[in-house]
Short mmCIF file of C-alpha atoms in Angstrom, two decimals:
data_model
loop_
_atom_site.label_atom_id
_atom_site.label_comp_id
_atom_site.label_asym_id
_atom_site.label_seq_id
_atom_site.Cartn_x
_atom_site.Cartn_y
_atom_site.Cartn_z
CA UNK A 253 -100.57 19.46 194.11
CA UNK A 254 -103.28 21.03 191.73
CA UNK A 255 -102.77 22.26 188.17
CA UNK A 256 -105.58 23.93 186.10
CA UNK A 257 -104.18 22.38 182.96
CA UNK A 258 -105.16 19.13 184.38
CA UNK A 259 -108.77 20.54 184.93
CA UNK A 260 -111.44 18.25 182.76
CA UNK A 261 -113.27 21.59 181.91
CA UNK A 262 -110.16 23.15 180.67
CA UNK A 263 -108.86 19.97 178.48
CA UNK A 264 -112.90 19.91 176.99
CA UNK A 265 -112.47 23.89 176.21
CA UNK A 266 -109.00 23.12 174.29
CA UNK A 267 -110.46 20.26 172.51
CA UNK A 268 -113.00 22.09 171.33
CA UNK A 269 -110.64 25.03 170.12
CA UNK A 270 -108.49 22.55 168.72
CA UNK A 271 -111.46 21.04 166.72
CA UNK A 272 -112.67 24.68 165.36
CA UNK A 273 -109.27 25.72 164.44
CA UNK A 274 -109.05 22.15 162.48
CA UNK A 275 -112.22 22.77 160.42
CA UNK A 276 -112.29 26.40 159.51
CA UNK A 277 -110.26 26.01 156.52
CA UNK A 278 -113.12 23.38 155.06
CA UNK A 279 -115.76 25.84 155.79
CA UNK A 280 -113.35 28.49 154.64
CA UNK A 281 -112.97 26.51 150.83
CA UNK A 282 -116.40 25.54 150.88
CA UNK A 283 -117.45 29.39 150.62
CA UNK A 284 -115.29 30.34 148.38
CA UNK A 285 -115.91 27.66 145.81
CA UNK A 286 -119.48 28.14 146.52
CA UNK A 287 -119.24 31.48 144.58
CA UNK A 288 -116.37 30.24 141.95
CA UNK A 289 -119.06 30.01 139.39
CA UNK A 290 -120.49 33.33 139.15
CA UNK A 291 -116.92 34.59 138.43
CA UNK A 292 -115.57 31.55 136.44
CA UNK A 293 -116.64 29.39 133.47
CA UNK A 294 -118.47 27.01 135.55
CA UNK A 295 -117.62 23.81 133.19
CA UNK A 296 -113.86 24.35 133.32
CA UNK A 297 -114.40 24.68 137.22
CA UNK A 298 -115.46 21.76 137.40
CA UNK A 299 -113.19 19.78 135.38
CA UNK A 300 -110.01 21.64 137.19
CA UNK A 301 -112.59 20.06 140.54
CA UNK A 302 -112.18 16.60 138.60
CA UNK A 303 -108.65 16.73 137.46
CA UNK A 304 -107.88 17.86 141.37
CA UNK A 305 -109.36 15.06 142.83
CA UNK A 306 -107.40 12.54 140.48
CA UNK A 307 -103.71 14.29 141.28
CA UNK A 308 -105.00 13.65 145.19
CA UNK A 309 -105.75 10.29 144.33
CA UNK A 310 -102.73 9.63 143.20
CA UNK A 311 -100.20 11.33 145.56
CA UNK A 312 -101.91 9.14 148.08
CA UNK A 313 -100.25 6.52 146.49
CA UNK A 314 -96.93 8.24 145.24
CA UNK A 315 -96.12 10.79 147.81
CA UNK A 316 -97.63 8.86 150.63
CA UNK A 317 -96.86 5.37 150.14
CA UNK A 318 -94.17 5.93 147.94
CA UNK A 319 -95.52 3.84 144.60
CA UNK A 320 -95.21 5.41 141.28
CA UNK A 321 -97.48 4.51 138.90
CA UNK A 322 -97.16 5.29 134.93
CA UNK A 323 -100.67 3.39 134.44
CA UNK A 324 -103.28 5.58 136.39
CA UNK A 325 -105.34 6.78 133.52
CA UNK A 326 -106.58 3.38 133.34
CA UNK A 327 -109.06 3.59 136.25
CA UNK A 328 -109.69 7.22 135.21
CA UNK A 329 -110.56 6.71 131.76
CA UNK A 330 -112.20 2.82 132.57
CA UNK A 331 -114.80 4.53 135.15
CA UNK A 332 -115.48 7.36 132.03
CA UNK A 333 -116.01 4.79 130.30
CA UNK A 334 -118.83 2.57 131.77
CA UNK A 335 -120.38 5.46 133.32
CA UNK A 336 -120.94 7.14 130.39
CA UNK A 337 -122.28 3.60 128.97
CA UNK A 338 -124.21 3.17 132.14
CA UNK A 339 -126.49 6.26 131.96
CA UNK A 340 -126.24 6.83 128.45
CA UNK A 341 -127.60 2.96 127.25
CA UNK A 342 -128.73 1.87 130.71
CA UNK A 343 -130.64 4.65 131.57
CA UNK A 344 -129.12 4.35 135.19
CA UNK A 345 -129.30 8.06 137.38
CA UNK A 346 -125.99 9.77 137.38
CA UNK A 347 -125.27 8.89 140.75
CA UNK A 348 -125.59 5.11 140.06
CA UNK A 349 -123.60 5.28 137.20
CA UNK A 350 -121.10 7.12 138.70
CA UNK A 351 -121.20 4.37 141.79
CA UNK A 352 -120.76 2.17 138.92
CA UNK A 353 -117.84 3.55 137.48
CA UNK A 354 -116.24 4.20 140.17
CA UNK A 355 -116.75 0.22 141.60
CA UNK A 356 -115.24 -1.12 138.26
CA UNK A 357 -112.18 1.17 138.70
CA UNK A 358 -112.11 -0.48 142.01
CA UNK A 359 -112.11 -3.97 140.63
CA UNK A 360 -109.54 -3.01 138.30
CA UNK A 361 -107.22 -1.72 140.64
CA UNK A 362 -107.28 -5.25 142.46
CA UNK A 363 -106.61 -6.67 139.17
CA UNK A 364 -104.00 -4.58 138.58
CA UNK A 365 -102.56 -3.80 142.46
CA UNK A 366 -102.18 -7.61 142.77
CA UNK A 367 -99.76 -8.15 140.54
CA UNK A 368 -97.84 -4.94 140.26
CA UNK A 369 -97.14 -4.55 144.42
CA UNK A 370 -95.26 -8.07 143.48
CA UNK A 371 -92.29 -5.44 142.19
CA UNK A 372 -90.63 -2.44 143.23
CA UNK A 373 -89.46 0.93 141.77
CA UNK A 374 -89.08 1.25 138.35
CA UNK A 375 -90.32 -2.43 137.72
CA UNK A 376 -93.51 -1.45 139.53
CA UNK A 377 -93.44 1.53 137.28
CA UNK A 378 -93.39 -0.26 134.32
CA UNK A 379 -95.86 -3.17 135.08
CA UNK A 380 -98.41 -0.49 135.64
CA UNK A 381 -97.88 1.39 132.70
CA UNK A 382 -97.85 -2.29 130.36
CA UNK A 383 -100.94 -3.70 131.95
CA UNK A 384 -102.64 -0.03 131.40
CA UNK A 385 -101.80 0.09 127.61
CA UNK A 386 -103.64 -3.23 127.58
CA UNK A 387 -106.91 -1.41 128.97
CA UNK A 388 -105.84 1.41 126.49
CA UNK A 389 -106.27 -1.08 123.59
CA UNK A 390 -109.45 -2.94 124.97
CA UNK A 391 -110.90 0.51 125.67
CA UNK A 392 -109.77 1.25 121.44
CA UNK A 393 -111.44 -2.10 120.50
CA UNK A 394 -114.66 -2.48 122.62
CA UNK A 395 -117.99 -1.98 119.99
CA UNK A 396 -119.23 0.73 122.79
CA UNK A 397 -116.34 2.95 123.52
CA UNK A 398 -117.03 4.67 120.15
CA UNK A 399 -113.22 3.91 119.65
CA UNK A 400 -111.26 6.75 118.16
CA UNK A 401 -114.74 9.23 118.27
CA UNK A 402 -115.54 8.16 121.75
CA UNK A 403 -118.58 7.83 123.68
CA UNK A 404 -120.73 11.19 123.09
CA UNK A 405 -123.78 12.59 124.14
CA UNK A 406 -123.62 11.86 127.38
CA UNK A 407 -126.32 13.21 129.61
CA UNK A 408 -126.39 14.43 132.96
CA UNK A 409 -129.79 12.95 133.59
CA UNK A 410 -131.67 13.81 137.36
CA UNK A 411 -130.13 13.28 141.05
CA UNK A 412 -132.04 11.28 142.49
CA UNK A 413 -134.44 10.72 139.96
CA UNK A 414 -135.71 14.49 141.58
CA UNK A 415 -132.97 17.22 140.59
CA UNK A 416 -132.22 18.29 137.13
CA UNK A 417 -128.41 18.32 136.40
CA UNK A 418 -128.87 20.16 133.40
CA UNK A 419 -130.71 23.14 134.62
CA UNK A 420 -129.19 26.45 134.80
CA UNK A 421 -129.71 29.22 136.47
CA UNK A 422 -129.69 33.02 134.62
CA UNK A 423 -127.18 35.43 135.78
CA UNK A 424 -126.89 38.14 133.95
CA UNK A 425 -126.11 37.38 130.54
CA UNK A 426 -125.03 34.09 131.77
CA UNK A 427 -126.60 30.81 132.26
CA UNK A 428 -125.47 29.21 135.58
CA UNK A 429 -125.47 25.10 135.85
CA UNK A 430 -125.61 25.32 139.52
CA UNK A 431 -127.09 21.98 140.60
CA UNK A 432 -124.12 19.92 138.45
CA UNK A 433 -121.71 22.34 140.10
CA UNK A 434 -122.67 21.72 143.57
CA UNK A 435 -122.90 18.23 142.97
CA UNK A 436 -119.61 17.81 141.59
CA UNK A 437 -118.51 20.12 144.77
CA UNK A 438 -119.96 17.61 146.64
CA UNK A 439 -117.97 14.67 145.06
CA UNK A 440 -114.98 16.29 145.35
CA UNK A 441 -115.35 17.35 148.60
CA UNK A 442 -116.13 14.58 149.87
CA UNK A 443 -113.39 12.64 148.01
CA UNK A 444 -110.46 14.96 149.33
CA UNK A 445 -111.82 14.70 153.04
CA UNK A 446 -111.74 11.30 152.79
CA UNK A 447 -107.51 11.24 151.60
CA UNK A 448 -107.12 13.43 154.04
CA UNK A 449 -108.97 11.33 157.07
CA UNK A 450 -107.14 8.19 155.48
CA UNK A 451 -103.41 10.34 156.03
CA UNK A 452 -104.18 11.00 159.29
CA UNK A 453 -105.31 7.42 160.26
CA UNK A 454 -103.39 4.71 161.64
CA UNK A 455 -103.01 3.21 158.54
CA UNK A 456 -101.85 6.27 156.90
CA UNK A 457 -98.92 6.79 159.40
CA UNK A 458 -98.19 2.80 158.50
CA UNK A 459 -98.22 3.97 154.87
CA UNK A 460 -95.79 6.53 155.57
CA UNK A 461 -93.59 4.30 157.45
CA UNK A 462 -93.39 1.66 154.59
CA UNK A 463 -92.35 4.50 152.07
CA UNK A 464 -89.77 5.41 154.32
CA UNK A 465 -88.14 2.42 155.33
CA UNK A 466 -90.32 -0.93 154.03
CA UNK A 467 -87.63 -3.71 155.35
CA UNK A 468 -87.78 -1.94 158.87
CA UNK A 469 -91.86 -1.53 158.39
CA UNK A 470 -91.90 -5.61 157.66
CA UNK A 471 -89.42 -6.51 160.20
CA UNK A 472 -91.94 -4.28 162.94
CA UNK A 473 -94.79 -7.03 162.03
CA UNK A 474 -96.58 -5.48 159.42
CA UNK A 475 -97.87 -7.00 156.31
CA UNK A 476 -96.51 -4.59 153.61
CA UNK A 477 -97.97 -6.13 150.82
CA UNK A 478 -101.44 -6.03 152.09
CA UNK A 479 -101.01 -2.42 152.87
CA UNK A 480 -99.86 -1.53 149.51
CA UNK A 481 -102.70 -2.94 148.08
CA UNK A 482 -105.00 -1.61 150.34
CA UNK A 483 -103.39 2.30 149.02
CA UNK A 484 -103.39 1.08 145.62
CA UNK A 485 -107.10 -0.16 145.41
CA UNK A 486 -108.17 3.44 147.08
CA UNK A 487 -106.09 5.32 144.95
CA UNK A 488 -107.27 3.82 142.22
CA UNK A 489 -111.13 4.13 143.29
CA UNK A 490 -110.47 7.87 143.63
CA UNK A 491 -109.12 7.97 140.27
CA UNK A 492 -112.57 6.11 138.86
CA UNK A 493 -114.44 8.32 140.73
CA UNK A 494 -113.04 11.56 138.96
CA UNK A 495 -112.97 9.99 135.79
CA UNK A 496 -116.30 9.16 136.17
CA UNK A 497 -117.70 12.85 137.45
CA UNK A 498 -115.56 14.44 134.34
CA UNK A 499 -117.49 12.14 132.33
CA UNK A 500 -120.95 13.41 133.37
CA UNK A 501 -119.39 17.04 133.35
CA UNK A 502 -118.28 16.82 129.74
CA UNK A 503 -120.84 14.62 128.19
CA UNK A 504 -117.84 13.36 126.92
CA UNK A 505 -115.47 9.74 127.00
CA UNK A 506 -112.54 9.29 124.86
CA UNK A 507 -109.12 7.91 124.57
CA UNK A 508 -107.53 10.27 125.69
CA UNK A 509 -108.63 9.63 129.07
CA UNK A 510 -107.00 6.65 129.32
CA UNK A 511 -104.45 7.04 127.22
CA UNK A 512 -100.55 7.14 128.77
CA UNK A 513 -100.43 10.98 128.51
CA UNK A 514 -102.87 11.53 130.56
CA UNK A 515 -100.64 9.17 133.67
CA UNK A 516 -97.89 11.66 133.31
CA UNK A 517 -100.11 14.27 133.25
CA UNK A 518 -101.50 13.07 136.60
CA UNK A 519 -97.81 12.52 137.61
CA UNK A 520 -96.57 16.28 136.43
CA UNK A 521 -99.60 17.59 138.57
CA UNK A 522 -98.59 16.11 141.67
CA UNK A 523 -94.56 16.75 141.25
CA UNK A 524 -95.38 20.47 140.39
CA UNK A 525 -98.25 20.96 143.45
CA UNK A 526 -95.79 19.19 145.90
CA UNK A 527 -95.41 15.33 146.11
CA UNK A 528 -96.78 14.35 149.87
CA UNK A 529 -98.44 17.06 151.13
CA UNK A 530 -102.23 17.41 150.28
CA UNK A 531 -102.85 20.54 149.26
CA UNK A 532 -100.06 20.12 146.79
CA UNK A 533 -102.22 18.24 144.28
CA UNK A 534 -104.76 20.81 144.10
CA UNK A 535 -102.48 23.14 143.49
CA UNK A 536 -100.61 20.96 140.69
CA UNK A 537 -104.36 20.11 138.77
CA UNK A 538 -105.11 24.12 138.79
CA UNK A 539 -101.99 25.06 137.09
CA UNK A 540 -101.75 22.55 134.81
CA UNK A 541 -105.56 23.15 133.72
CA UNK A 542 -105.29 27.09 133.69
CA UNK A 543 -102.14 26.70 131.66
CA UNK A 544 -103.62 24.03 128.71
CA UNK A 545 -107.07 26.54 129.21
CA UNK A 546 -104.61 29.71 128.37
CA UNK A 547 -102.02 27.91 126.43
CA UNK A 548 -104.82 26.12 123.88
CA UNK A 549 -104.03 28.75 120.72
CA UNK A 550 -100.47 27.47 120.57
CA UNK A 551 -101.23 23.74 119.64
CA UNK A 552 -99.24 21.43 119.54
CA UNK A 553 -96.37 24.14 121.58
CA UNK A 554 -98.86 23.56 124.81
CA UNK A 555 -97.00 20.83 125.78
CA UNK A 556 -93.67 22.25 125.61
CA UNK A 557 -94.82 25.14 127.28
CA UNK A 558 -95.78 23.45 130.17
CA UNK A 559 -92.74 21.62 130.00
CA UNK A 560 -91.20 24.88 130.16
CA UNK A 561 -93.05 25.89 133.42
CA UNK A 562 -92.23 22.34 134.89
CA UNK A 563 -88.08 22.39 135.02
CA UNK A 564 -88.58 26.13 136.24
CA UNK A 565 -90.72 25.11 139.05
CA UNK A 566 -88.20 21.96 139.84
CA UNK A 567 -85.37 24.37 139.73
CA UNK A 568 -86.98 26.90 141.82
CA UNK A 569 -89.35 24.64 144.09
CA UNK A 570 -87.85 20.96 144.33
CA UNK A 571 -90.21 20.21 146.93
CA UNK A 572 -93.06 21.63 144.55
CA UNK A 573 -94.96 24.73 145.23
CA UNK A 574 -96.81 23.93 148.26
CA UNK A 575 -94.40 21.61 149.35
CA UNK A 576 -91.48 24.22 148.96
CA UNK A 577 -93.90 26.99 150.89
CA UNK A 578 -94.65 24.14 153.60
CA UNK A 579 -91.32 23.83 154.16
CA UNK A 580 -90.55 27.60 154.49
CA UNK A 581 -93.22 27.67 156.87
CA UNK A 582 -91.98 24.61 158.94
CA UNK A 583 -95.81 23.44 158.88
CA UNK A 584 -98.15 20.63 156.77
CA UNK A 585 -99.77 21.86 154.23
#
């Protein structure tokens, strides 16, 4: 007995319709974002593109392997930091101090991840959030931080020792910095594929597991522990790595990178995009950033604005935006 859905031919064809209908939306975002700067202030494009990245970073660790961290803008703000110092004094090209940045935040996070996946729940909460004040105070006392002025004049130097991240481009009346857009692009790109490959790997579905059930995920065989470190380290890499683009975007490094309201800012932009899905971030970072962008003549009433906006959403959307709309649609978004 024959069946054509059996046929190798037909099973390549499917693949390979499978495969297009996976990728389209990347090509899809790419072009649009491609042409985000001719209609948007280019530099707050690209910090929302930094600030996006971070909320993905850190979802992977909160609303994939269920860890909530209060201590996140400590690998943020550290990476700033020392790349900032690292082109700035060192004279290194952006993308080595941006490697650089992003490797310390790495270290850190082992630092850190090793003694804080010791605890659970709140206690994990609050070990992260103590050991990042520390970093908060170093970063205040270090001779090159600039303490309470920061680290300034920061520039974005050549890629590759070849292209010009400064250069802009006229349009219009308009002056375009197209080659630090498309770089940052790049980064963040390339940073959100790579959350999203490390979701849908093995490990990710073990990741998943443990924040469901961890006893049941430790009595299957697997080493818990070493997987929550593992998800800590990367989210915390992630985090350096936007830190450390914002930095170059800016020009600018300062406390308030690494300060504690800038972890439940992180935190607020995940809850409000949609905790465990990975659009939601995205989603979260945009809103938050087009609302302090909008919201910057009220001063100090910013805060409680988006306060405001926050218990609406959680009244309205308690699985956040995109996770509410996900879950209307019955699909992962």
């Amino acid at each position: 007995m024959q069946s054509n859905d059996l046929n190798p031919t037909s099973l390549k064809m499917a693949r390979g319709a499978e495969q297009k209908t996976r990728y389209w939306p990347w090509l899809a975002s790419l072009a649009v974002l491609a042409v985000v700067p001719f209609g948007v202030y280019p530099t707050f494009a690209m910090e929302l593109m930094c600030f996006a990245l971070f909320a993905c970073a850190f979802n992977l660790l909160l609303g994939f392997g269920g860890l909530l961290s209060f201590g996140h803008a400590c690998f943020f703000g550290t990476a700033a930091y020392l790349t900032g110092h690292a082109i700035k004094v060192w004279g290194l090209t952006p993308e080595l101090g941006i490697l650089f940045g992003t490797a310390c935040a790495a270290v850190l996070g082992v630092l850190i991840g090793v003694i804080a996946i010791r605890r659970q729940g709140i206690y994990f909460a609050m070990v992260t959030l103590a050991l990042a004040q520390l970093v908060f105070f170093a970063c205040l006392q270090a001779p090159f931080t600039g303490g309470e002025d920061g680290l300034q004049g920061i520039p974005k130097g050549r890629f590759l020792g070849l292209i010009d991240l400064s250069h802009t481009v006229q349009f219009g009346e308009r002056e375009l910095p197209l080659a630090l857009y498309f770089f940052v692009l790049a980064i963040t790109f390339g940073g959100y594929w790579l959350i999203w490959r490390t979701v849908n790997s093995p490990f990710g579905k073990v990741l998943k597991a443990i924040r469901e059930n961890e006893a049941r995920a430790l009595s299957l065989g697997y080493r818990v522990d070493r997987y929550k470190l593992a998800a800590f380290v990367m989210s915390a890499t992630l985090a350096g790595l936007a830190g450390a683009t914002k930095t170059l975007v800016v020009g600018l490094a300062s406390l308030s990178d690494v300060h504690w309201h800038m972890s439940g800012e992180v935190v607020l932009m995940t809850l409000l995009g949609g905790m465990g899905t990975l659009l939601g971030p995205v989603v979260g970072a945009v809103t938050v950033g087009v609302l302090h962008h909008e919201l910057a003549s009220l001063g100090s009433w910013v805060t409680v604005t988006i306060g405001g906006v926050f218990v609406v959403c959680v009244m309205l959307f308690r699985r956040g935006i995109v996770g509410e709309i996900a879950h209307r649609l019955r699909r992962t978004i």
